[in-house]
PDB file of C-alpha atoms in Angstrom:
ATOM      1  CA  UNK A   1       0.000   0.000   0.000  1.00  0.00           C
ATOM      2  CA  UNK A   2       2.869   2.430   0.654  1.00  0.00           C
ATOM      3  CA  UNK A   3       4.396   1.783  -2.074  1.00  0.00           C
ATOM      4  CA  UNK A   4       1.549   2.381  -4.558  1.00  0.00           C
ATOM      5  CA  UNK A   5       1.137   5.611  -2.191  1.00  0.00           C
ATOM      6  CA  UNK A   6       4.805   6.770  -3.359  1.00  0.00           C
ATOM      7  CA  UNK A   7       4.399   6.015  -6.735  1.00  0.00           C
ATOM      8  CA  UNK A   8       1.354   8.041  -7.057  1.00  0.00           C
ATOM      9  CA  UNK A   9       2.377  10.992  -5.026  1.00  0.00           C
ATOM     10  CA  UNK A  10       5.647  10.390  -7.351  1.00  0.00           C
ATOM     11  CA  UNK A  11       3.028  10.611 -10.544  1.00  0.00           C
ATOM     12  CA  UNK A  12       1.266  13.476  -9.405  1.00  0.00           C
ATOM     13  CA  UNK A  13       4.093  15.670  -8.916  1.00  0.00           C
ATOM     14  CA  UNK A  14       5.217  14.632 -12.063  1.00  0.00           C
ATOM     15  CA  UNK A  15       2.691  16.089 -13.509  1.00  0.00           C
ATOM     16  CA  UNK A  16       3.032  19.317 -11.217  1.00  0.00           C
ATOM     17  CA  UNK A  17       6.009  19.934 -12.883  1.00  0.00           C
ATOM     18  CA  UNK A  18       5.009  19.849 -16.330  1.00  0.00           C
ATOM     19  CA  UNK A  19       1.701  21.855 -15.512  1.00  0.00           C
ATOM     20  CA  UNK A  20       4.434  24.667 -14.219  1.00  0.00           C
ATOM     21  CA  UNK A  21       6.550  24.274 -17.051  1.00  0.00           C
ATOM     22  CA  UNK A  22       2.890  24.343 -19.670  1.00  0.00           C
ATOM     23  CA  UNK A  23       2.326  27.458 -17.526  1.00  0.00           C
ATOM     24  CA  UNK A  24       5.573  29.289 -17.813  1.00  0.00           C
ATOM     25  CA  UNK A  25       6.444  28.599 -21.364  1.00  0.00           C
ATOM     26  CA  UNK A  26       2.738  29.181 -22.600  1.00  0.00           C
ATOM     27  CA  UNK A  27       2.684  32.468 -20.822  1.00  0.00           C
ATOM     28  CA  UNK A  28       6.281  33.204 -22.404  1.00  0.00           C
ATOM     29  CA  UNK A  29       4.840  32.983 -25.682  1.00  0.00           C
ATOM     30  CA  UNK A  30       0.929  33.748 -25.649  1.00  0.00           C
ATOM     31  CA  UNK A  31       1.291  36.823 -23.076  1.00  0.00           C
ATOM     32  CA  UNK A  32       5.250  38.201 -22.147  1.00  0.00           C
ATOM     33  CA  UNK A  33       6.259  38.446 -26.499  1.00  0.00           C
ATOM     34  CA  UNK A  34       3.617  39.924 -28.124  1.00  0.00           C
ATOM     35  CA  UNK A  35       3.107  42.340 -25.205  1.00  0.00           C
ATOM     36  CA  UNK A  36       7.149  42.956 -26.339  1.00  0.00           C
ATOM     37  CA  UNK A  37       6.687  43.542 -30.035  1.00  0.00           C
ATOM     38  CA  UNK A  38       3.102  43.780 -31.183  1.00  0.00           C
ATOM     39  CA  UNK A  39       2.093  47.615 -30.817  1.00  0.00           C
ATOM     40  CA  UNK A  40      -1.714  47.025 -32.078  1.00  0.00           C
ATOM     41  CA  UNK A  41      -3.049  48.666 -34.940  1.00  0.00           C
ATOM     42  CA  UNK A  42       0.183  49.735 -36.253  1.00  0.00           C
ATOM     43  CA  UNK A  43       1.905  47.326 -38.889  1.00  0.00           C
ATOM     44  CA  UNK A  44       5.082  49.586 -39.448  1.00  0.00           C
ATOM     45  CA  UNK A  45       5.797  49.654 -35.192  1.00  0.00           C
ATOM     46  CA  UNK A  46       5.759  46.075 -35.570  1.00  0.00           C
ATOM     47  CA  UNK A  47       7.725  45.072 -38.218  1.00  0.00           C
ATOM     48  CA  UNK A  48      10.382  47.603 -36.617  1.00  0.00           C
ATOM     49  CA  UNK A  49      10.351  45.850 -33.312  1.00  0.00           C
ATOM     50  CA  UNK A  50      10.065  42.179 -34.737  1.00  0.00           C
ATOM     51  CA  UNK A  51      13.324  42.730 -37.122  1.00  0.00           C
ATOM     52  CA  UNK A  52      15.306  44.634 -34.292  1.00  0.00           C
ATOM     53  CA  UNK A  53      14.295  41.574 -31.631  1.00  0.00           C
ATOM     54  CA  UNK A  54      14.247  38.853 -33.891  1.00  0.00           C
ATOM     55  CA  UNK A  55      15.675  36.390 -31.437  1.00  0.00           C
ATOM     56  CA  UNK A  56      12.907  37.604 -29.191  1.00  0.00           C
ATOM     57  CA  UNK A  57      10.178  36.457 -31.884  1.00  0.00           C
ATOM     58  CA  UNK A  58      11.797  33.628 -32.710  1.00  0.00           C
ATOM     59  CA  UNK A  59      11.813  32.101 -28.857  1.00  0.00           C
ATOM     60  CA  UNK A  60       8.506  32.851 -28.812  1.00  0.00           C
ATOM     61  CA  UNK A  61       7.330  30.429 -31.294  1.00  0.00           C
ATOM     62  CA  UNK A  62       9.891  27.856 -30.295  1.00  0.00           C
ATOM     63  CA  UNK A  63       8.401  28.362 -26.621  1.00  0.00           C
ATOM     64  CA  UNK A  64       4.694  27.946 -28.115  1.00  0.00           C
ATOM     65  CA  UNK A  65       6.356  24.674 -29.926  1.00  0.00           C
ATOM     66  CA  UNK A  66       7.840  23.495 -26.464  1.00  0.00           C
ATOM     67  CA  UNK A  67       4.446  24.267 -24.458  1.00  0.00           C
ATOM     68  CA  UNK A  68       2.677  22.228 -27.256  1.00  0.00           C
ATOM     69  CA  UNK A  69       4.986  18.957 -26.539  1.00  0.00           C
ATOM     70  CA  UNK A  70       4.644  19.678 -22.548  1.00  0.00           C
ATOM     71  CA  UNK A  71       1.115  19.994 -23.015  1.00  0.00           C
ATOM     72  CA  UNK A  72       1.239  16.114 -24.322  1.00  0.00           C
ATOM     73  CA  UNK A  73       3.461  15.047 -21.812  1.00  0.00           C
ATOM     74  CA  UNK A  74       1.116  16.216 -19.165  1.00  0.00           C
ATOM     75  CA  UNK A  75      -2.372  14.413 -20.206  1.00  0.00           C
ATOM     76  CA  UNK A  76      -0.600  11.574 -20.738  1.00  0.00           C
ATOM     77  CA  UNK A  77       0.692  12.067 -17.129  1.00  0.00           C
ATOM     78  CA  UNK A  78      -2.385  12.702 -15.755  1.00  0.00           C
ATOM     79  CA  UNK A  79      -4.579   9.950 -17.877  1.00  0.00           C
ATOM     80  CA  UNK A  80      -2.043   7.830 -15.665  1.00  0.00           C
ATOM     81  CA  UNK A  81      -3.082   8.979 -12.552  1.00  0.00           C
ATOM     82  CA  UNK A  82      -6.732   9.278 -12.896  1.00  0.00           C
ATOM     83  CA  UNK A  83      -7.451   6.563 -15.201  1.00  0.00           C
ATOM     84  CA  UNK A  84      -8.510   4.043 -12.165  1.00  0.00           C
ATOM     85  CA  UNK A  85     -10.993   7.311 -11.577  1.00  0.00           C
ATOM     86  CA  UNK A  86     -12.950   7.022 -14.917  1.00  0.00           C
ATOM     87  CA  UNK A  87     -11.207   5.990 -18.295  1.00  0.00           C
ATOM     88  CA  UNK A  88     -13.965   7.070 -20.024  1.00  0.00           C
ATOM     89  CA  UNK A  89     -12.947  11.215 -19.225  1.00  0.00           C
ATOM     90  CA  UNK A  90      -9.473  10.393 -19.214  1.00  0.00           C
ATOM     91  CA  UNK A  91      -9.637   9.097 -22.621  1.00  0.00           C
ATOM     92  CA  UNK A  92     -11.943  11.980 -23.098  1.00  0.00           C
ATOM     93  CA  UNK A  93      -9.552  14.455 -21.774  1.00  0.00           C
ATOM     94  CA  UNK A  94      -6.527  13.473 -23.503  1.00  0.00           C
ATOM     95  CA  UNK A  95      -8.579  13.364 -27.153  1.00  0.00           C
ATOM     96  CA  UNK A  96      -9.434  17.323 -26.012  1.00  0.00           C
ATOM     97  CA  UNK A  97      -5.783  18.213 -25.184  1.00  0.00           C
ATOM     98  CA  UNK A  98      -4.381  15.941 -28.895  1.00  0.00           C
ATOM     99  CA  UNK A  99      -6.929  18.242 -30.991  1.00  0.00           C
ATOM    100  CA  UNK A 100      -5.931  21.450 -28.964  1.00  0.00           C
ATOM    101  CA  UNK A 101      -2.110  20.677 -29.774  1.00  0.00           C
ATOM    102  CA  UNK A 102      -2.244  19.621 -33.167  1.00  0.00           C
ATOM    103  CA  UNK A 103      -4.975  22.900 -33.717  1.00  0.00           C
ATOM    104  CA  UNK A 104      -1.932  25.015 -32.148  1.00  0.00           C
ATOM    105  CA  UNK A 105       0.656  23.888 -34.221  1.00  0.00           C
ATOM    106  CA  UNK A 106      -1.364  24.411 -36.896  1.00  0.00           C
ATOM    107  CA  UNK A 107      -1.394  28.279 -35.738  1.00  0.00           C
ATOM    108  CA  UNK A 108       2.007  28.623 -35.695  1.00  0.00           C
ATOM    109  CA  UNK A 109       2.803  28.394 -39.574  1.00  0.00           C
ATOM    110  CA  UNK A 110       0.641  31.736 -38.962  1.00  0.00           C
ATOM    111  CA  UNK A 111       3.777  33.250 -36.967  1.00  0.00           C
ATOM    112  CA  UNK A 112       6.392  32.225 -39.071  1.00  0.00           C
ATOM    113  CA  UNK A 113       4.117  33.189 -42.037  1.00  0.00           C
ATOM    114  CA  UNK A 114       5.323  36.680 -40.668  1.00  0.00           C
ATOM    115  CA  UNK A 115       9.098  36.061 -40.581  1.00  0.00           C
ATOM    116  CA  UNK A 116       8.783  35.515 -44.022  1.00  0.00           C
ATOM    117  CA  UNK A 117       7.229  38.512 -44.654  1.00  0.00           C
ATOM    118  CA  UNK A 118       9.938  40.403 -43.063  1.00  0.00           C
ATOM    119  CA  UNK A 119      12.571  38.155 -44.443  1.00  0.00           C
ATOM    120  CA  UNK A 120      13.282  40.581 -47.177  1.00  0.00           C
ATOM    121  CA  UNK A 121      13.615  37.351 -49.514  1.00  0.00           C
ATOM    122  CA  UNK A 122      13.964  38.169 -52.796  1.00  0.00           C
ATOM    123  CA  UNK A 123      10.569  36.627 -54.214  1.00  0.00           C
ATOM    124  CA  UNK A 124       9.024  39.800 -52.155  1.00  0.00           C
ATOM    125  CA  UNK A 125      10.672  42.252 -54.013  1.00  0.00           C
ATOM    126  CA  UNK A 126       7.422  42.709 -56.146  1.00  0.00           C
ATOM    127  CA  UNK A 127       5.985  44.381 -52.657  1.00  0.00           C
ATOM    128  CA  UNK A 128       6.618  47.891 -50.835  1.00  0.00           C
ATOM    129  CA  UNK A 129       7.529  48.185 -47.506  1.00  0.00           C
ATOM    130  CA  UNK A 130       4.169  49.036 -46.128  1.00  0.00           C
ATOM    131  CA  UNK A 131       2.667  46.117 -47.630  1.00  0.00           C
ATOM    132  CA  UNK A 132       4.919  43.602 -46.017  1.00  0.00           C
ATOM    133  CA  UNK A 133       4.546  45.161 -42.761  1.00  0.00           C
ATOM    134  CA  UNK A 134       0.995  45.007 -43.180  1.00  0.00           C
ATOM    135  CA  UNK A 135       1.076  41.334 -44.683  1.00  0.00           C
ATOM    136  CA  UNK A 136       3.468  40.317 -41.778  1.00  0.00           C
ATOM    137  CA  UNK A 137       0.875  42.231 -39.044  1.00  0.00           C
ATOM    138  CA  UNK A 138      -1.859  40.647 -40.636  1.00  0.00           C
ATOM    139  CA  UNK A 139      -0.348  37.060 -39.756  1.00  0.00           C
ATOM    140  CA  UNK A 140       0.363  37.952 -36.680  1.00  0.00           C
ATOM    141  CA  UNK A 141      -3.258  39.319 -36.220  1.00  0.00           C
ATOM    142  CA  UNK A 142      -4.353  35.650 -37.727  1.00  0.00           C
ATOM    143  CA  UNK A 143      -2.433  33.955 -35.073  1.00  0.00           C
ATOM    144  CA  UNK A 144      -3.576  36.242 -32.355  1.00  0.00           C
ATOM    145  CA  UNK A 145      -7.198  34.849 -33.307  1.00  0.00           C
ATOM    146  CA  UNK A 146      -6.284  31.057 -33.683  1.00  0.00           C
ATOM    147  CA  UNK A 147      -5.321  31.432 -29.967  1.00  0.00           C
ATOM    148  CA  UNK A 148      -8.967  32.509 -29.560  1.00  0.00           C
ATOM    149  CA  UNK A 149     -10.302  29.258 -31.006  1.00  0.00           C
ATOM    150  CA  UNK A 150      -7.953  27.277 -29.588  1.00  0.00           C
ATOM    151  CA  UNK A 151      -9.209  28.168 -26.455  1.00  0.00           C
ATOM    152  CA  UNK A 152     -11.882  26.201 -26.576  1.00  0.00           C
ATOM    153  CA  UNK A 153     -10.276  22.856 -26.067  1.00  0.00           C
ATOM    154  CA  UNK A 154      -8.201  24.605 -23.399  1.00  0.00           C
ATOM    155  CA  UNK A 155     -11.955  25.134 -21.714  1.00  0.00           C
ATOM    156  CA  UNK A 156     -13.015  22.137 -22.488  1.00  0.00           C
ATOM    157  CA  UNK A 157     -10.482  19.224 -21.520  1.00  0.00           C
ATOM    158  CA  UNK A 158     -10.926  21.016 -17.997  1.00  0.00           C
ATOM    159  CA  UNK A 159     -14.695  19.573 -17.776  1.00  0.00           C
ATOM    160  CA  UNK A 160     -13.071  16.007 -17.797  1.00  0.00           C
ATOM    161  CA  UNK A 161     -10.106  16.779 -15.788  1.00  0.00           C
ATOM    162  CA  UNK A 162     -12.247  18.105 -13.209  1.00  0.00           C
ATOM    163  CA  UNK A 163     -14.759  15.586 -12.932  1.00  0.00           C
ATOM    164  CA  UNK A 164     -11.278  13.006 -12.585  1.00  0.00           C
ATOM    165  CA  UNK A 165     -10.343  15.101  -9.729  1.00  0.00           C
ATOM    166  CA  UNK A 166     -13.761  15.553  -8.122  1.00  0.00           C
ATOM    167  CA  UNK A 167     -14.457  11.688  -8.216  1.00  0.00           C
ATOM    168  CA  UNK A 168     -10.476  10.789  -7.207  1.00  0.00           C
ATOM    169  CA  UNK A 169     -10.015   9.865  -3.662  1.00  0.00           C
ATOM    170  CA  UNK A 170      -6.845  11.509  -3.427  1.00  0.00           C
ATOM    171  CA  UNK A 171      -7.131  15.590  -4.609  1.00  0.00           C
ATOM    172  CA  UNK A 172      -9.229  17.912  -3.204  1.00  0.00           C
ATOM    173  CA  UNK A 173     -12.936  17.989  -4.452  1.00  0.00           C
ATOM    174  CA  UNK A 174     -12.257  22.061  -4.544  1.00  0.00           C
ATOM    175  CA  UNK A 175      -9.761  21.527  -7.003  1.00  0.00           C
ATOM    176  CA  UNK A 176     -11.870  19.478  -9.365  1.00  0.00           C
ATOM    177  CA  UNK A 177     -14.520  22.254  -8.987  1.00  0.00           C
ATOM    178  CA  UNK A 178     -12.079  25.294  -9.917  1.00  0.00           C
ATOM    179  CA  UNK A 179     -11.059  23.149 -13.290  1.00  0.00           C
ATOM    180  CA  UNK A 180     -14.809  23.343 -14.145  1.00  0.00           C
ATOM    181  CA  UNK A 181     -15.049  26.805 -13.599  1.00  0.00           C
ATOM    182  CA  UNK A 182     -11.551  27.841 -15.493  1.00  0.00           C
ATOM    183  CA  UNK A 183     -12.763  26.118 -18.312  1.00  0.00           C
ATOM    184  CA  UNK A 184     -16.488  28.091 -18.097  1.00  0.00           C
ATOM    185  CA  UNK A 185     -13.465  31.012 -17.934  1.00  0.00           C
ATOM    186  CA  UNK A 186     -11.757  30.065 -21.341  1.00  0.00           C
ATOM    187  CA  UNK A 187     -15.105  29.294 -23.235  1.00  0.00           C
ATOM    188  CA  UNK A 188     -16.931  32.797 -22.216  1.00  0.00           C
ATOM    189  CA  UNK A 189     -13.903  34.546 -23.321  1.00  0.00           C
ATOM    190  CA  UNK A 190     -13.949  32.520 -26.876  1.00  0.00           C
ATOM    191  CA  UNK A 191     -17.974  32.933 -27.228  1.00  0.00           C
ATOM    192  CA  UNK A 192     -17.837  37.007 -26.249  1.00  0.00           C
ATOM    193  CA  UNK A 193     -14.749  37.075 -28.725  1.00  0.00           C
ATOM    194  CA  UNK A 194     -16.546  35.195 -31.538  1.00  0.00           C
ATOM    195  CA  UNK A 195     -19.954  36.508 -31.070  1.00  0.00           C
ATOM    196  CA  UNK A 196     -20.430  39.387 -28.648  1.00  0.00           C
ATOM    197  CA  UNK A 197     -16.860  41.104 -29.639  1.00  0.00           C
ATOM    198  CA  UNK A 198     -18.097  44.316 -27.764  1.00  0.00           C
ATOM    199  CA  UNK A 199     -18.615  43.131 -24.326  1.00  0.00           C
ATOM    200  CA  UNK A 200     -14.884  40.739 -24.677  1.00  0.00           C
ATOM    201  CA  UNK A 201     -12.870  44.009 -23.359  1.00  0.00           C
ATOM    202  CA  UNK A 202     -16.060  44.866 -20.748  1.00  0.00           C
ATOM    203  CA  UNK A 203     -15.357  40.825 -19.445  1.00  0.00           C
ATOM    204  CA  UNK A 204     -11.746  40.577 -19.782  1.00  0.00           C
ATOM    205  CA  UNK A 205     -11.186  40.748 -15.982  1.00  0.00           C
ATOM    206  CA  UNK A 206     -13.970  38.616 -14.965  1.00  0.00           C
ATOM    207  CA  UNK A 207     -12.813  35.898 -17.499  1.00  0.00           C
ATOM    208  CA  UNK A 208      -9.387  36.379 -16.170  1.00  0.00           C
ATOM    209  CA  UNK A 209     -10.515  35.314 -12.460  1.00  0.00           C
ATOM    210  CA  UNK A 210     -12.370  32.525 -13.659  1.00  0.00           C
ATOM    211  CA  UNK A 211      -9.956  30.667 -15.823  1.00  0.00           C
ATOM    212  CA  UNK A 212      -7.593  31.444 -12.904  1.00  0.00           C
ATOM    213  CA  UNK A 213      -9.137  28.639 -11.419  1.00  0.00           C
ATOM    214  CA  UNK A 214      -6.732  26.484 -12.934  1.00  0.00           C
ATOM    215  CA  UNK A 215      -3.907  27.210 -10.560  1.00  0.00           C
ATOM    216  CA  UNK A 216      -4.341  26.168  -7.568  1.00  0.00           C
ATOM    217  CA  UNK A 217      -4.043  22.276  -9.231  1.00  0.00           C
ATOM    218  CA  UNK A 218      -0.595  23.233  -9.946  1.00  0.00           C
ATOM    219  CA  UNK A 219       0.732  24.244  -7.007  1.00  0.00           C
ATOM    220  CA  UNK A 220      -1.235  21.138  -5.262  1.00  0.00           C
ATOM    221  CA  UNK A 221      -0.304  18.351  -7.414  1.00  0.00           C
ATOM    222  CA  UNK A 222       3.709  20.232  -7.311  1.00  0.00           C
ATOM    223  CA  UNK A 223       3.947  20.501  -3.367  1.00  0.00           C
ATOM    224  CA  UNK A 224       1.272  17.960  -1.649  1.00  0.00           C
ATOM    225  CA  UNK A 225       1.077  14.986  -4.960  1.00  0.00           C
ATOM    226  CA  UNK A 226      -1.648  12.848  -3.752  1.00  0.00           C
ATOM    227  CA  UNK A 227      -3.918  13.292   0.109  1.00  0.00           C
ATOM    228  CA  UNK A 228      -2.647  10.232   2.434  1.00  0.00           C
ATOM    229  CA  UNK A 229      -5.447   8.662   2.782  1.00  0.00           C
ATOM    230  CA  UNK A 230      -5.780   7.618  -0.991  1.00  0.00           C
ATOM    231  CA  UNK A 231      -6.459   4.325  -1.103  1.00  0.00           C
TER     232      UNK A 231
END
């Protein structure tokens, strides 16, 4: 019994650690660069900061690429420690997270869509300088809005996730019920972007609290791993 105790306490904080390491690198890319180098609505202020931080740019989408493989890891982490729970929403929850990944790397040909736009390449010597810098904003602006959809499977593989976690005998029922509600978080903020655009900026904070719901499962399954009385 102790043993099978260790290994999933060992499991769980396995997957602490790559739910910190989704976190950091997904908020590296998705938040910290374009706050860096996208001035919005101006395509000439962009280009300007994306050629003179190139490196910047370019860690960004390798950090979007690494968050996409962590982002594997970690279901496949977690369908091992809550399959006994349900395999049904595991399976569930790792089919959510395997369309979400392959959806985001889909998104990225978007960002370097826009390095090639800048490249200066000679096959672009048939444009002006404004129109590059608006092509190259424009992809940006594209991939800005695939994050959007993509969204939605980061709401939704939270429904399953949290109903593992509610039903497990060894996390917090709490926990399972903040998942829920950061993934009602990440779908409002899709839905008011999609369809009720002029109330997304009005919600932004609300939707913010919600989906940060998600965190305290990090810093559970990081420090604590499993209750002691699983069993």
């Amino acid at each position: 019994m102790i043993r099978v105790m260790n290994s999933t306490k060992k499991t769980a904080r396995i997957a602490g650690f790559l739910y910190l390491l989704l976190a950091l690198t997904g908020a590296f890319s998705i938040l910290y660069v374009p706050s860096a180098l996208v001035v919005f609505g101006d395509a000439a202020a962009t280009a300007e900061r994306i050629a003179s931080s190139q490196l910047l740019f370019r860690a960004g989408i390798l950090s979007g690429i690494v968050s996409n493989v962590i982002f594997v890891l970690l279901v496949l982490v977690l369908y091992h420690l809550l399959k006994e729970t349900s395999r049904k929403q595991a399976m569930l929850m790792v089919t959510l997270v395997v369309i979400s990944v392959a959806t985001g790397f889909v998104n990225t040909i978007n960002q370097l869509g826009a390095l090639i736009a800048l490249s200066g390449a000679e096959f672009l010597s048939a444009f002006e300088e404004p129109e590059l810098d608006a092509l190259a904003y424009l992809f940006i602006r594209l991939h800005s809005h695939g994050i959007q959809i993509i969204q939605i499977f980061w709401g939704l593989w939270l429904f399953p996730f949290g109903i593992l976690v509610y039903r497990s005998r060894f996390i917090p029922k709490i926990l399972g019920v903040l998942l829920i509600v950061a993934g009602v978080g990440y779908l409002l903020g899709t839905i008011t972007f999609l369809i009720l655009p002029q109330y997304h900026s009005a919600l932004a904070t609300l939707i913010t609290i919600l989906e940060m719901g998600e965190l305290p499962i990090i810093l559970w399954l990081l420090i604590v791993g499993v209750k002691a009385q699983a069993g």
